[in-house]
Short mmCIF file of C-alpha atoms and ligand atoms in Angstrom, two decimals:
data_model
loop_
_atom_site.label_atom_id
_atom_site.label_comp_id
_atom_site.label_asym_id
_atom_site.label_seq_id
_atom_site.Cartn_x
_atom_site.Cartn_y
_atom_site.Cartn_z
CA MET P 12 15.50 12.61 25.16
CA PHE P 13 13.04 12.34 27.99
CA GLN P 14 15.47 10.75 30.47
CA PRO P 15 18.91 11.38 28.95
CA GLU P 16 20.88 10.25 32.02
CA LEU P 17 19.23 6.82 31.78
CA GLU P 18 19.01 6.57 28.02
CA THR P 19 22.74 7.21 27.50
CA MET P 20 24.08 5.25 30.46
CA SER P 21 27.33 3.35 29.86
CA ARG P 22 26.83 -0.34 29.13
CA GLU P 23 28.72 -1.16 32.28
CA ALA P 24 26.48 0.94 34.51
CA LEU P 25 23.42 -0.39 32.69
CA GLU P 26 24.41 -4.01 33.22
CA ALA P 27 25.12 -3.39 36.90
CA LEU P 28 21.67 -1.84 37.23
CA GLN P 29 20.08 -4.75 35.38
CA LEU P 30 21.77 -7.30 37.62
CA ALA P 31 20.73 -5.57 40.83
CA ARG P 32 17.16 -5.22 39.62
CA LEU P 33 17.02 -8.77 38.31
CA ARG P 34 18.12 -10.18 41.66
CA THR P 35 15.42 -8.26 43.49
CA GLN P 36 12.80 -9.22 40.92
CA LEU P 37 13.59 -12.95 41.03
CA ALA P 38 13.54 -12.97 44.83
CA ARG P 39 10.19 -11.18 44.83
CA VAL P 40 8.45 -13.49 42.40
CA TYR P 41 9.83 -16.55 44.17
CA VAL P 42 8.29 -15.44 47.43
CA ASN P 43 5.07 -13.91 46.13
CA VAL P 44 3.99 -15.92 43.09
CA PRO P 45 3.38 -19.66 43.66
CA ILE P 46 3.59 -20.38 39.90
CA TYR P 47 7.13 -19.02 39.76
CA ARG P 48 8.15 -20.79 42.97
CA ARG P 49 6.95 -24.09 41.53
CA LYS P 50 8.70 -23.53 38.19
CA PHE P 51 11.98 -22.48 39.83
CA ASP P 52 11.84 -25.43 42.24
CA GLU P 53 11.19 -27.86 39.38
CA ALA P 54 14.19 -26.47 37.53
CA GLY P 55 16.34 -26.64 40.68
CA PHE P 56 16.92 -22.89 40.54
CA ARG P 57 17.05 -20.61 43.59
CA PRO P 58 17.09 -16.80 43.11
CA GLU P 59 20.19 -16.40 45.27
CA GLN P 60 22.12 -18.55 42.77
CA LEU P 61 22.00 -15.73 40.24
CA GLU P 62 25.45 -14.17 40.21
CA THR P 63 25.74 -12.70 36.75
CA LEU P 64 23.32 -11.67 34.02
CA ALA P 65 24.36 -14.78 32.10
CA ASP P 66 22.85 -16.90 34.89
CA LEU P 67 19.44 -15.78 33.67
CA ALA P 68 19.79 -18.62 31.13
CA ARG P 69 19.19 -21.05 34.00
CA VAL P 70 15.81 -19.58 34.86
CA PRO P 71 12.74 -21.30 33.38
CA PHE P 72 10.72 -19.58 30.66
CA THR P 73 7.24 -18.18 31.14
CA VAL P 74 4.73 -18.79 28.35
CA LYS P 75 1.33 -17.43 27.44
CA ASP P 76 -0.34 -20.55 28.82
CA ASP P 77 1.07 -19.76 32.27
CA LEU P 78 -0.79 -16.47 32.20
CA ARG P 79 -3.92 -18.12 30.85
CA GLU P 80 -3.89 -20.69 33.60
CA ALA P 81 -3.40 -17.94 36.12
CA TYR P 82 -6.52 -16.19 34.81
CA PRO P 83 -7.45 -13.72 36.09
CA PHE P 84 -5.09 -12.67 38.89
CA ALA P 85 -2.99 -15.66 40.03
CA MET P 86 0.29 -14.26 38.70
CA PHE P 87 0.00 -10.93 40.47
CA ALA P 88 2.97 -10.42 42.78
CA VAL P 89 1.33 -7.90 45.12
CA PRO P 90 -1.85 -7.97 47.22
CA GLN P 91 -4.88 -7.02 45.16
CA ARG P 92 -5.34 -3.76 47.08
CA ASP P 93 -2.06 -2.51 45.62
CA ILE P 94 -3.29 -2.91 42.05
CA VAL P 95 -4.69 0.33 40.65
CA ARG P 96 -5.24 -0.67 37.00
CA VAL P 97 -5.98 -3.75 34.96
CA HIS P 98 -5.53 -4.34 31.23
CA SER P 99 -5.66 -7.46 29.14
CA SER P 100 -4.00 -8.82 26.05
CA SER P 101 -5.88 -8.55 22.81
CA GLY P 102 -5.90 -12.31 22.24
CA THR P 103 -8.62 -13.21 19.77
CA THR P 104 -8.73 -16.89 20.55
CA GLY P 105 -9.07 -18.61 23.89
CA GLN P 106 -8.53 -17.04 27.26
CA VAL P 107 -6.94 -13.60 27.36
CA SER P 108 -4.21 -12.78 29.86
CA VAL P 109 -4.96 -10.18 32.48
CA VAL P 110 -2.26 -7.81 33.67
CA GLY P 111 -2.31 -5.62 36.78
CA TYR P 112 -0.40 -2.40 37.50
CA THR P 113 0.53 -0.87 40.84
CA ARG P 114 0.68 2.92 41.14
CA GLY P 115 4.43 2.64 40.67
CA ASP P 116 3.93 0.57 37.50
CA VAL P 117 1.64 3.23 36.03
CA GLU P 118 4.26 5.88 36.89
CA ARG P 119 7.07 3.96 35.19
CA TRP P 120 4.90 3.11 32.21
CA SER P 121 4.06 6.81 31.79
CA ASP P 122 7.77 7.63 31.82
CA LEU P 123 8.52 4.93 29.26
CA MET P 124 5.76 6.13 26.97
CA ALA P 125 6.97 9.72 27.34
CA ARG P 126 10.38 8.33 26.40
CA THR P 127 8.83 6.64 23.37
CA LEU P 128 7.18 9.84 22.17
CA ALA P 129 10.41 11.80 22.72
CA CYS P 130 12.30 9.09 20.84
CA ALA P 131 9.95 9.74 17.91
CA GLY P 132 10.84 13.41 18.07
CA ALA P 133 7.84 14.75 20.04
CA THR P 134 8.09 17.43 22.74
CA ALA P 135 5.85 19.31 25.15
CA ASP P 136 4.98 21.63 22.27
CA ASP P 137 3.21 18.89 20.36
CA VAL P 138 -0.46 18.09 19.99
CA VAL P 139 -0.94 14.33 20.26
CA GLN P 140 -4.02 12.59 18.93
CA VAL P 141 -4.36 9.25 20.68
CA THR P 142 -6.28 7.02 18.32
CA TYR P 143 -5.28 3.69 19.84
CA GLY P 144 -8.31 2.14 21.52
CA TYR P 145 -8.97 3.12 25.14
CA GLY P 146 -10.10 0.27 27.34
CA LEU P 147 -8.63 -3.08 28.27
CA PHE P 148 -6.24 -2.69 25.32
CA THR P 149 -3.02 -1.05 26.53
CA GLY P 150 -2.54 1.20 23.49
CA GLY P 151 -4.88 4.09 24.29
CA LEU P 152 -4.23 4.67 27.99
CA GLY P 153 -0.54 3.87 27.57
CA ALA P 154 -0.05 6.54 24.92
CA HIS P 155 -2.32 8.92 26.81
CA TYR P 156 -0.35 8.84 30.07
CA GLY P 157 2.93 9.09 28.19
CA SER P 158 1.78 12.09 26.21
CA GLU P 159 0.61 13.87 29.34
CA ARG P 160 3.85 12.98 31.10
CA LEU P 161 5.77 14.54 28.21
CA GLY P 162 3.65 17.64 28.66
CA ALA P 163 2.12 17.50 25.21
CA MET P 164 -1.46 18.51 24.55
CA THR P 165 -3.22 15.17 24.61
CA ILE P 166 -6.39 14.41 22.70
CA PRO P 167 -8.02 11.18 23.85
CA VAL P 168 -10.06 10.26 20.77
CA SER P 169 -9.69 6.44 20.94
CA GLY P 170 -10.31 4.44 17.78
CA GLY P 171 -13.21 4.58 15.37
CA ASN P 172 -15.35 7.24 13.69
CA THR P 173 -12.75 7.93 11.08
CA ALA P 174 -14.34 11.05 9.62
CA ARG P 175 -14.22 12.60 13.10
CA GLN P 176 -10.56 11.57 13.45
CA VAL P 177 -9.81 13.51 10.27
CA GLN P 178 -11.80 16.53 11.45
CA ILE P 179 -9.90 16.64 14.75
CA LEU P 180 -6.58 16.10 13.01
CA LYS P 181 -7.31 19.20 10.96
CA ASP P 182 -9.19 21.45 13.41
CA PHE P 183 -6.94 20.89 16.46
CA GLY P 184 -3.68 21.28 14.56
CA VAL P 185 -2.53 17.81 15.56
CA THR P 186 1.21 17.22 15.12
CA VAL P 187 1.54 13.63 16.39
CA LEU P 188 -0.80 10.77 15.55
CA ALA P 189 -0.73 7.58 17.63
CA CYS P 190 -2.53 4.58 16.10
CA THR P 191 -1.91 1.32 14.27
CA PRO P 192 -0.21 1.72 10.87
CA SER P 193 -3.18 0.13 9.11
CA TYR P 194 -5.53 2.64 10.72
CA ALA P 195 -3.24 5.49 9.71
CA LEU P 196 -3.78 4.43 6.10
CA LEU P 197 -7.54 4.39 6.57
CA ILE P 198 -7.39 7.87 8.11
CA ALA P 199 -5.39 9.13 5.11
CA GLU P 200 -7.81 7.46 2.71
CA THR P 201 -10.82 8.93 4.51
CA ALA P 202 -9.23 12.38 4.58
CA ALA P 203 -8.73 12.19 0.82
CA SER P 204 -12.39 11.27 0.32
CA MET P 205 -13.30 14.34 2.41
CA GLY P 206 -11.17 16.49 0.15
CA ILE P 207 -8.45 16.96 2.78
CA ASP P 208 -4.80 16.41 1.92
CA VAL P 209 -3.10 15.25 5.13
CA ARG P 210 0.26 16.40 3.74
CA GLU P 211 -0.95 19.97 4.05
CA LEU P 212 -1.90 19.65 7.74
CA PRO P 213 0.52 20.35 10.64
CA LEU P 214 0.82 16.60 11.29
CA LYS P 215 4.50 15.60 11.28
CA ILE P 216 5.00 12.41 13.30
CA GLY P 217 3.21 9.07 13.49
CA VAL P 218 3.84 6.69 16.40
CA PHE P 219 2.61 3.47 14.94
CA GLY P 220 2.66 -0.05 16.32
CA ALA P 221 0.62 -2.89 17.81
CA GLU P 222 0.86 -4.90 14.56
CA PRO P 223 3.57 -5.94 12.12
CA TRP P 224 4.21 -3.57 9.22
CA SER P 225 6.84 -3.54 6.53
CA GLU P 226 9.38 -0.95 5.43
CA GLY P 227 7.36 -0.59 2.22
CA MET P 228 4.26 0.21 4.24
CA ARG P 229 6.24 2.83 6.17
CA LYS P 230 7.32 4.54 2.96
CA GLN P 231 3.78 4.48 1.67
CA ILE P 232 2.40 6.06 4.86
CA GLU P 233 5.19 8.65 5.03
CA GLN P 234 4.58 9.72 1.46
CA THR P 235 0.78 9.77 1.66
CA MET P 236 0.69 11.65 4.95
CA GLY P 237 3.85 13.75 4.69
CA ILE P 238 5.10 12.58 8.09
CA ARG P 239 7.86 10.61 9.76
CA ALA P 240 6.42 7.23 10.75
CA ILE P 241 8.02 5.71 13.85
CA ASP P 242 7.65 2.07 14.86
CA ILE P 243 6.78 1.50 18.51
CA TYR P 244 6.56 -1.90 20.13
CA GLY P 245 5.27 -3.54 23.24
CA LEU P 246 2.89 -6.15 24.56
CA SER P 247 0.44 -6.31 27.43
CA GLU P 248 2.18 -9.15 29.24
CA VAL P 249 5.41 -7.15 29.42
CA MET P 250 3.72 -3.76 30.03
CA GLY P 251 1.96 -2.53 26.91
CA PRO P 252 3.48 -0.06 24.43
CA GLY P 253 6.74 1.50 25.67
CA VAL P 254 8.94 -1.61 25.67
CA ALA P 255 10.96 -0.57 22.61
CA SER P 256 10.84 2.30 20.17
CA GLU P 257 12.56 3.57 17.08
CA CYS P 258 14.29 6.93 17.29
CA VAL P 259 14.37 9.44 14.45
CA HIS P 260 17.10 7.39 12.74
CA GLN P 261 14.50 4.67 12.07
CA ASN P 262 17.00 1.86 12.20
CA GLY P 263 15.79 -0.64 14.78
CA LEU P 264 13.86 -0.15 18.00
CA HIS P 265 15.77 0.81 21.16
CA VAL P 266 14.80 -1.64 23.88
CA PHE P 267 14.35 0.18 27.19
CA GLU P 268 16.91 -2.07 28.80
CA ASP P 269 16.91 -0.40 32.21
CA HIS P 270 13.43 -1.93 32.63
CA PHE P 271 13.50 -4.98 30.37
CA ILE P 272 16.08 -7.62 29.53
CA ILE P 273 15.76 -8.88 25.97
CA GLU P 274 16.92 -12.28 24.74
CA ILE P 275 16.50 -13.80 21.28
CA ILE P 276 16.12 -17.56 21.27
CA ASP P 277 15.65 -20.35 18.78
CA PRO P 278 12.00 -21.36 19.40
CA GLN P 279 12.84 -25.02 18.72
CA THR P 280 15.90 -25.49 20.91
CA MET P 281 15.10 -22.58 23.24
CA LEU P 282 18.79 -21.68 23.22
CA PRO P 283 20.03 -18.16 22.47
CA VAL P 284 20.68 -17.57 18.77
CA PRO P 285 24.07 -16.18 17.70
CA ASP P 286 24.14 -12.39 17.92
CA GLY P 287 22.26 -10.75 15.07
CA GLU P 288 20.32 -13.85 14.03
CA GLN P 289 16.58 -14.05 13.88
CA GLY P 290 14.61 -15.77 16.61
CA GLU P 291 11.86 -15.47 19.17
CA VAL P 292 11.98 -12.45 21.45
CA VAL P 293 12.02 -13.15 25.20
CA PHE P 294 11.60 -10.46 27.84
CA THR P 295 12.24 -10.27 31.56
CA THR P 296 10.76 -7.28 33.37
CA LEU P 297 13.08 -5.68 35.90
CA THR P 298 10.89 -3.13 37.63
CA LYS P 299 7.30 -4.28 37.26
CA GLU P 300 5.53 -4.85 40.57
CA GLY P 301 1.98 -5.89 39.68
CA ILE P 302 2.77 -8.75 37.34
CA PRO P 303 6.46 -9.22 36.68
CA VAL P 304 7.27 -11.66 33.88
CA ILE P 305 10.43 -13.72 33.85
CA ARG P 306 11.83 -14.88 30.48
CA TYR P 307 8.46 -14.40 28.83
CA ARG P 308 8.30 -15.98 25.37
CA THR P 309 6.53 -13.40 23.24
CA ARG P 310 6.25 -15.51 20.05
CA ASP P 311 7.40 -12.37 18.20
CA ILE P 312 10.19 -12.79 15.68
CA SER P 313 13.05 -10.30 15.51
CA ARG P 314 16.82 -9.96 15.74
CA MET P 315 19.26 -7.59 17.40
CA VAL P 316 20.68 -4.80 15.26
CA PRO P 317 24.48 -4.59 15.63
CA GLY P 318 26.38 -1.39 16.31
CA GLU P 319 25.72 1.91 17.98
CA CYS P 320 23.01 4.38 17.10
CA ALA P 321 23.77 7.93 16.04
CA CYS P 322 21.13 9.25 18.48
CA GLY P 323 23.45 8.57 21.43
CA ARG P 324 21.13 6.18 23.24
CA THR P 325 23.07 3.20 24.54
CA PHE P 326 20.09 0.84 24.59
CA ARG P 327 20.51 -1.91 22.02
CA ARG P 328 18.07 -2.08 19.15
CA MET P 329 15.83 -4.85 17.95
CA GLU P 330 14.78 -5.03 14.33
CA ARG P 331 11.14 -4.42 13.48
CA VAL P 332 9.05 -7.46 14.42
CA THR P 333 8.48 -9.53 11.27
CA GLY P 334 5.55 -11.41 12.72
CA ARG P 335 4.47 -13.85 15.37
CA THR P 336 5.31 -17.53 15.32
CA ASP P 337 1.52 -18.09 15.46
CA ASP P 338 1.04 -16.16 12.22
CA MET P 339 3.80 -17.89 10.32
CA LEU P 340 2.45 -19.65 7.25
CA ILE P 341 4.10 -22.79 6.01
CA ILE P 342 3.42 -22.77 2.30
CA ARG P 343 4.71 -25.90 0.58
CA GLY P 344 7.41 -26.17 3.18
CA VAL P 345 8.48 -22.54 3.06
CA ASN P 346 8.04 -20.33 6.14
CA VAL P 347 6.37 -17.05 5.24
CA TYR P 348 5.10 -14.18 7.36
CA PRO P 349 2.27 -11.96 6.09
CA SER P 350 4.56 -8.94 6.54
CA GLN P 351 6.99 -10.41 4.01
CA ILE P 352 4.18 -10.70 1.48
CA GLU P 353 3.28 -7.11 2.35
CA GLN P 354 6.82 -5.96 1.66
CA VAL P 355 6.64 -7.50 -1.84
CA LEU P 356 3.22 -5.98 -2.57
CA MET P 357 4.41 -2.52 -1.53
CA GLY P 358 7.03 -2.58 -4.25
CA ILE P 359 4.54 -3.06 -7.08
CA SER P 360 2.76 -0.15 -8.67
CA GLY P 361 -0.87 -0.79 -9.48
CA VAL P 362 -1.72 -2.49 -6.19
CA ALA P 363 -2.88 -0.71 -3.03
CA PRO P 364 -1.53 -1.40 0.49
CA HIS P 365 -4.64 -3.39 1.42
CA TYR P 366 -4.36 -7.15 1.41
CA GLN P 367 -5.34 -10.35 3.13
CA VAL P 368 -3.98 -13.88 3.03
CA VAL P 369 -6.80 -16.40 2.82
CA LEU P 370 -6.19 -19.99 3.88
CA ASP P 371 -8.65 -22.62 2.69
CA LYS P 372 -8.96 -26.27 1.73
CA ARG P 373 -9.55 -27.84 -1.66
CA GLY P 374 -10.25 -31.49 -0.93
CA SER P 375 -7.51 -32.40 1.49
CA MET P 376 -5.12 -29.78 0.08
CA ASP P 377 -4.47 -26.57 1.95
CA THR P 378 -4.62 -23.53 -0.31
CA VAL P 379 -3.22 -20.04 0.14
CA GLU P 380 -4.58 -17.07 -1.74
CA VAL P 381 -3.26 -13.54 -1.45
CA GLN P 382 -6.05 -11.07 -2.06
CA VAL P 383 -4.89 -7.58 -2.83
CA GLU P 384 -6.67 -4.44 -3.91
CA VAL P 385 -5.73 -2.71 -7.11
CA SER P 386 -4.94 1.00 -6.82
CA PRO P 387 -7.97 3.30 -7.06
CA ASP P 388 -6.69 4.65 -10.40
CA PHE P 389 -6.35 1.19 -11.92
CA GLU P 390 -8.88 0.26 -14.60
CA PHE P 391 -10.41 -2.81 -13.00
CA ASP P 392 -12.43 -3.63 -16.13
CA GLU P 393 -9.37 -3.94 -18.34
CA ILE P 394 -9.12 -7.73 -18.18
CA ARG P 395 -5.82 -7.93 -19.97
CA GLU P 396 -4.14 -5.39 -17.73
CA LEU P 397 -5.62 -7.08 -14.73
CA GLU P 398 -4.16 -10.40 -15.79
CA ALA P 399 -0.79 -8.83 -16.43
CA LEU P 400 -0.80 -7.23 -12.97
CA GLN P 401 -1.81 -10.50 -11.38
CA ARG P 402 1.09 -12.29 -13.08
CA LYS P 403 3.41 -9.52 -11.95
CA VAL P 404 2.31 -9.88 -8.32
CA SER P 405 2.58 -13.67 -8.20
CA GLY P 406 5.90 -13.49 -10.06
CA ALA P 407 7.28 -11.00 -7.54
CA ILE P 408 6.16 -13.13 -4.59
CA ALA P 409 7.67 -16.26 -6.17
CA ALA P 410 10.93 -14.45 -6.92
CA THR P 411 11.31 -12.89 -3.47
CA LEU P 412 9.88 -15.52 -1.15
CA ALA P 413 10.63 -18.62 -3.23
CA VAL P 414 7.06 -19.84 -3.02
CA SER P 415 4.20 -19.66 -5.47
CA VAL P 416 0.81 -18.57 -4.19
CA ASP P 417 -2.48 -17.81 -5.88
CA VAL P 418 -3.10 -14.11 -6.24
CA LYS P 419 -6.52 -12.55 -6.55
CA LEU P 420 -6.81 -8.89 -7.39
CA VAL P 421 -9.88 -7.26 -5.90
CA GLU P 422 -11.53 -3.89 -6.39
CA PRO P 423 -10.57 -0.84 -4.32
CA ARG P 424 -12.10 -0.98 -0.80
CA ALA P 425 -13.00 -4.68 -1.14
CA ILE P 426 -10.68 -5.63 1.74
CA GLN P 427 -12.17 -4.84 5.10
CA ARG P 428 -10.52 -1.87 6.83
CA SER P 429 -9.60 -2.02 10.48
CA GLU P 430 -9.67 0.67 13.15
CA GLY P 431 -7.21 -1.24 15.32
CA LYS P 432 -5.07 -4.23 14.51
CA ALA P 433 -5.55 -5.32 10.90
CA LYS P 434 -6.55 -8.91 10.24
CA ARG P 435 -4.02 -10.09 7.66
CA VAL P 436 -4.74 -13.81 7.72
CA VAL P 437 -8.22 -15.26 7.21
CA ASP P 438 -8.41 -18.97 7.93
CA LEU P 439 -11.39 -20.69 6.30
CA ARG P 440 -10.04 -24.21 6.67
CA ASN P 441 -12.29 -25.23 9.53
CA LYS P 442 -15.32 -23.20 8.56
CA GLY P 443 -17.48 -26.29 8.12
CA ALA P 444 -16.41 -27.84 11.43
O1 DLL R 29 -0.33 -4.16 20.98
C1 DLL R 29 0.78 -2.97 22.76
C2 DLL R 29 0.99 -1.82 21.84
C3 DLL R 29 0.05 -0.83 21.74
C4 DLL R 29 2.18 -1.71 21.13
C5 DLL R 29 0.25 0.26 20.92
C6 DLL R 29 2.41 -0.61 20.31
C7 DLL R 29 1.45 0.35 20.21
P1 DLL R 29 -1.01 -6.47 22.77
O2 DLL R 29 -2.39 -6.16 22.38
O3 DLL R 29 -0.78 -7.30 23.96
O4 DLL R 29 -0.20 -5.14 23.05
O5 DLL R 29 -0.31 -7.13 21.52
C8 DLL R 29 1.06 -7.39 21.55
O6 DLL R 29 1.29 -7.05 19.16
O7 DLL R 29 3.34 -9.40 20.85
C9 DLL R 29 3.27 -8.20 18.72
O8 DLL R 29 2.92 -9.43 18.14
C10 DLL R 29 2.33 -7.14 18.22
N1 DLL R 29 3.02 -5.85 18.12
C11 DLL R 29 3.00 -4.82 18.99
N2 DLL R 29 3.75 -3.79 18.51
C12 DLL R 29 4.26 -4.20 17.32
C13 DLL R 29 5.12 -3.62 16.34
C14 DLL R 29 0.02 -4.13 22.15
N3 DLL R 29 5.59 -2.37 16.45
C15 DLL R 29 1.52 -7.98 20.23
N4 DLL R 29 5.44 -4.37 15.26
C16 DLL R 29 3.00 -8.20 20.20
C17 DLL R 29 4.99 -5.63 15.11
C18 DLL R 29 3.80 -5.52 17.09
N5 DLL R 29 4.17 -6.21 15.99
#
């Protein structure tokens, strides 16, 4: 563990720490951030009314639109001269949210990312290839600072140029790869085409995140690369990567609760769900100075994992994020996340882990088509086998998700590869508009 005294704190001590930090944080944002003052006033809440952690339920939520309206800097809680770094969310539509870090924030973030890497089993002896993008995206610099803080040899490659990624992986004796899970697959695929078997390289750990991925995808990556693949989670608005991470037991992601309070709510009623049930993840930052967020609705769907973890960390665990409420498809009344479709596909031999869900319109009817590549060794010209495989895939989706969708098998490499976050849903419904 990178900070064992903090990571194994008793729940009692942890909750006392959270309460003290929460009080300070609420008082600070009330004084320094007009948007929070207005929201608290409208809700009739004053920071000094917070007596227990449960009182947090009385504090208004913060949503993405608050940050968008505050674009670029209106939610910063410190004078601009105290900000030493800016990142932004990777929002593809509309205004992005901009986040600012004080020197102290960068310090704490580095610690939390060192914690994340240690959680994954990395030490100062490791060689870490940082393949998350460097830039406004938080992935690259976040992992970079954490790796240096851990004392590992850090290779700042950033994303892209996949053949070079493979070369470095091999030549530099890389032991830890940090990138999105979908890019890890592309790296493995590219290595194979270069005649390199990743399983024979020193690589042993992957710290993968920034997009939803299924257990099936994990197995696939672990087998193809001969590594342990660890799920790491975070978001720019809350800090970047380093909010929660799996440990080597790979059973839920430990939320770094000394810095973040997690709540799971029902997105319709906005009330907490019963313990262990699925809902929208909400975070409150306890130590962030630049841009603290209070009860920030992430739109990510998860649930808390009950029980203690064998690793000894006392931080509670959240289950892998299934998807975002924005990405949820409603197919003939059934709610489906792309990652659930992925999980089904991963269990079928003959198809490759490359897929896209295409939404379109036929007349006034919405249509959903799952496009998935057949495995490279599959005979694409064998029409009968192709049809059989197609029936198998749609049958498996219908059986598991209780919804029937059109399935189109495509040739190997027909689905566009991504060097960062994979695009799983393609929406063609308004293409003419
Ligand atoms: O993706 C931060 C990050 C970088 C996390 C590198 C992990 C590794 P954003 O670009 O702001 O920040 O996107 C945040 O990505 O709300 C989730 O929807 C999704 N996401 C992040 N990690 C995971 C994960 C970074 N492990 C948004 N599983 C979040 C599923 C994830 N979804």
